[in-house]
Structures are given as structure tokens and as C-alpha cells.
């Protein structure tokens, strides 16, 4: 096993405001490794005053000529340079992300690549963004529909994918001409601060990207209620999303919410079962199940259920759980002790409610596990919609299995939670596959696959999984305001001419 700490641990940071780091505050937030307890980093505990300074810097950068008024081509050049620097620093960023957010470094290598891809894609949007000209309003009237940058964007980000969740927002807002104040999660702020520094090195002007670290109830709330913030873009739990949405409603602030999920995979008896076994395993163990879009419910056609569950459990038992830097670990520790206890309490509650624990379900102990928050992949069988584990997001590697007899019953089960982020459907019958996909209430449907796609595809949820879309062209639109400009050509407006001539 490699040592827990990177060459930079423990890291101590101030905030990043107006192109430079502030001195670390006296009050610091410690981040200990959830895999071995070592001190990894210390972050400044920000205040509402720090938010005021950051917003003032962002507003100055927005109003100045250096960003919102820069040509799209020049913004694209700077975004591409930013992407180059992230790629050059990929290994270091990945190691910091892996130890701080507790990720198997082997399984999360693609995350920095995704960040680079999103930045380059957003650069292409900066270059090609355009409005509309309406020429069918009569011979003497022309209208232009333009998109203008919305202003300063407050970005509030969770701990499970600190960089990926940030980059589903940041490059798109920058491409649109907006500036940003970012509040990373209090446990996982390092990579956000590191990339802010890289942005400055890439030549992105001071004040365009600012980072204030600290508690959600202090820094997050100060951002949400700040009068100079035009848009709040939030990724996190549905509970906090509700509060943020309500707060933004008070001042009619634009808000985008990327929230929790309880996604279901439906497997029909005529599916390629080998592919389905692989896909379902990945869908609930990837990032130890701490994924908003994880496939944490499995809805199996009754005729294949027993065999499928037995074979899935065999595979789940072979998942290697280890330290983020273990070369062969598939999964690592949960984010912290309290979260591990919450996950275990869901499992124990389900067992008490009548579900069967097929595998996992307990904290791992002994040898390399004693200092960390480790749990093995857990499968709960005989789960029914009235159980909490069927309805609520557990955010751990826990799969809940239910069965169906008819297509309608499968769809009804899949749709019967308040969430609507992802769904999966598995069948070799294309008619059945697509007709089922159309009935599933979720922002994304994976058909005979899971967790695939690309930066071009809009991503987001329906129902309590959120409002708004990230990635794709829609991500740029989240950060623009539409303006219609109507132009009279030649003659004066008739009514006006009649009244005052
Ligand atoms: P969380 O809601 O507890 O915290 C998210 C962020 O909000 C953190 O930075 C936190 O400090 C901040 N925050 C907390 N209270 C706040 C308040 N009152 N005002 C403003 N900000 C506040 O979520 P988490 O535990 O960090 O992350 C896990 C959750 O995120 C899960 O529910 C998961 O499904 C969701 N998530 C969703 C997506 C998506 O794209 N839909 C992606 C990743 C994670």
C-alpha cells in the first residue's frame, strides 16, 4: 500500500479571492482521511465578510471590460489554456481528489479527463454562441434575440465529485461571460482551490473565479442571500436544495438545483444477463455508491430473480475494498464515520422491516480496515415500496432488489419514488426497451448500459432530483439572460405617428 498522503499533505489553505490566496484564517476546518485517519488538509472557515469580498471581486471583474465584454474567441482561448494546465496537473489533482473525497484512484482516473473535456467543450460554446435574427415581422421591423451573461454566479458543490460537479458549472458560466464565487464542500475543498490557481496561471483575469471555503450554513447561506449574486447553481442533497430554492425565491434569484436520486434498473428476462450483471454491479458500487445517479434499486423480472441475485452477489463479494491508493481497490472508504453509521442504520432498518441481507451489510474490520470507514457492497432482497430503503437515498453501496411480473408493474415500481435522476432498462427486444424508456420519469435513461454518455448530453433530474440542466448547450443557457430587441426600419411606428404628428 502506498502512503496515505500526497507530497503536499497536510495542505493549509486560505480563500482564493481576486486572483490570489488570502492568509489562512485562525479557525481552520480539518480534513482527515476516512481511510486511515491521517490529517490531509486544513481549510479556512469563511464568514459572510469573506463572501462579500469575493462577490465584490467577481462583480468588478464582471462589469469591467476584461471578461463579459471579451470576445468569445478570446474567452475560448483562455478556457483552452485552463484545460491544458488541468491536463498537465492531472496526476496531482487526481491524487488529492482521491485521498480527500475517498476514491479508488484506479476507478476515478477518468474524472480529471472529464473536467478537461468539459472545459474544452465549454470553450467551443464560447466560440460559437450566437443569437437569433427574426426577419418575418413585416418589411420594416427586425428583431434580435441575444443572450447576455447573467452576472455573478454562486456555485455550491458537494463532496462526492468535487471537481466533476464544479466543472459541470464553472466552464459553462465562464464561457457565457459570467464570473463566479465558489463554495466547495467543507471536507473536499483542495482541488477547487488548486484549479482556481491554475485558472489564474492560464491568464483568466483576477476576480473571474473566487473560492470561499467553510460551512454551508455560513458561506453557502451568505452566497444564496447575497444581492449581487445573479444565479445560484447548487449540487447537493434534496433537503438543502429545498432550502436554497426557497431562499432564492424570496429575492427572485435564478437557481439551478442538481439533487439526490434513487435510480432504478429494470432487467427483463430477455436481457443479455452477463451485460446486465456487469452494468448493475458498476451502477451501485462505483465511488462506493456515493453517486447521485447510482443505480441503487434493481427491479427484476420474477422468472430470473433468484438466479440473477445469486450471481450478482457472487460478483459483489469479489469487489476489492481498500485504501484510495491501493492499486487494485475497486471501492474505498465512505466519506466519514457519521455517514457510515447512517448507511448501516438503513441496512439494519431494512432487515428489521423484512428485507433479506444477501451480502455485505456490515462495517469491515481487521488489518487495513480498522482505521477507516469501510463497508462491503450490500444487496438487500425482497424490498417493497413501503420500506424506507426503497424510497430514500442511502448514498452508499447498497442495492435494493424488488421483482415484477408485467411491464406496467416494472414501470410503476421504477417511477414510484419522489426522485427522477437516472433509470436503466435491460432487454434485447428493442421495442420493449424503447417503449419502457419512454415511460420512465427521469432526466436520463440508460438502455443496456449505465454511466455512459458525454459532455454534449444535458444532465439533470425531474421531480425532487432537481431543476435545470448541466453539460450540453443547455449548460451555457443556464448562465445567460435572453433579450429581445425590436428595431423599426424606415417609417415611424404607425400609432405613435398618428398620435403626435
Ligand atoms: P449537502 O446538500 O449536504 O451539501 C452540498 C453543499 O451545500 C456543501 O457545499 C454544503 O456545505 C452546502 N450547504 C449545506 N447547507 C447549506 C445551506 N443551508 N445553504 C447553502 N449551502 C449549504 O450534500 P452533500 O452531502 O455534500 O452531497 C451529497 C448529496 O449531493 C447527495 O444527495 C447527492 O445525491 C447529491 N448530488 C447530486 C448530484 C447531481 O448532479 N444531481 C451530483 C452529486 C451529488
Coordinates of C-alpha atoms and ligand atoms in Angstrom, one line a residue, residues 156-160 165 168 183-186 214-217 220-221 224 234-238 240 243-244 258-261 292 393 395 421 459 465, ligand 1:
X156 CA -22.3 25.5 -4.2
X157 CA -20.8 22.0 -4.6
X158 CA -20.9 18.6 -2.7
X159 CA -18.1 16.3 -1.6
X160 CA -18.6 13.2 -3.7
X165 CA -19.6 18.7 -10.1
X168 CA -20.5 20.9 -14.8
X183 CA -18.2 27.3 -2.2
X184 CA -16.8 23.8 -2.2
X185 CA -17.8 21.2 0.3
X186 CA -16.1 21.7 3.6
X214 CA -16.3 26.9 5.0
X215 CA -19.6 25.7 6.3
X216 CA -22.7 25.6 4.2
X217 CA -24.8 27.3 6.9
X220 CA -23.4 28.9 1.5
X221 CA -26.2 30.9 3.1
X224 CA -27.6 32.4 -1.5
X234 CA -26.3 24.2 -6.5
X235 CA -25.4 20.5 -6.4
X236 CA -26.2 18.5 -3.3
X237 CA -28.9 16.9 -1.3
X238 CA -32.6 17.5 -1.9
X240 CA -30.5 21.5 1.3
X243 CA -33.9 25.5 1.4
X244 CA -31.8 27.1 -1.3
X258 CA -28.9 19.2 -9.1
X259 CA -30.1 17.0 -6.3
X260 CA -30.4 13.4 -5.0
X261 CA -31.6 10.2 -6.6
X292 CA -26.3 10.9 -7.1
X393 CA -31.3 8.0 -0.9
X395 CA -25.6 7.2 -0.6
X421 CA -32.5 11.4 -11.9
X459 CA -27.7 16.1 -17.4
X465 CA -33.9 15.4 -8.3
Ligands
LIG1 P1 -25.3 18.7 1.0 O1 -26.6 19.1 0.5 O2 -25.2 18.4 2.4 O3 -24.2 19.8 0.7 C1 -23.9 20.3 -0.5 C2 -23.2 21.7 -0.4 O4 -24.2 22.6 0.1 C3 -22.0 21.7 0.5 O5 -21.0 22.5 0.0 C4 -22.6 22.3 1.8 O6 -21.6 22.9 2.6 C5 -23.6 23.3 1.2 N1 -24.7 23.6 2.2 C6 -25.1 22.9 3.2 N2 -26.1 23.6 3.8 C7 -26.3 24.8 3.1 C8 -27.2 25.9 3.2 N3 -28.1 25.9 4.2 N4 -27.1 26.9 2.3 C9 -26.2 26.8 1.3 N5 -25.3 25.8 1.2 C10 -25.4 24.8 2.1 O7 -24.8 17.5 0.1 P2 -23.5 16.5 0.3 O8 -23.7 15.6 1.4 O9 -22.3 17.4 0.2 O10 -23.6 15.7 -1.1 C11 -24.3 14.6 -1.3 C12 -25.7 14.9 -2.0 O11 -25.4 15.6 -3.2 C13 -26.4 13.7 -2.3 O12 -27.8 13.9 -2.0 C14 -26.3 13.5 -3.8 O13 -27.3 12.8 -4.5 C15 -26.2 15.0 -4.2 N6 -25.5 15.1 -5.5 C16 -26.3 15.4 -6.7 C17 -25.7 15.4 -7.9 C18 -26.4 15.7 -9.2 O14 -25.8 16.1 -10.2 N7 -27.8 15.6 -9.1 C19 -24.3 15.2 -8.0 C20 -23.5 15.0 -6.9 C21 -24.2 14.9 -5.6

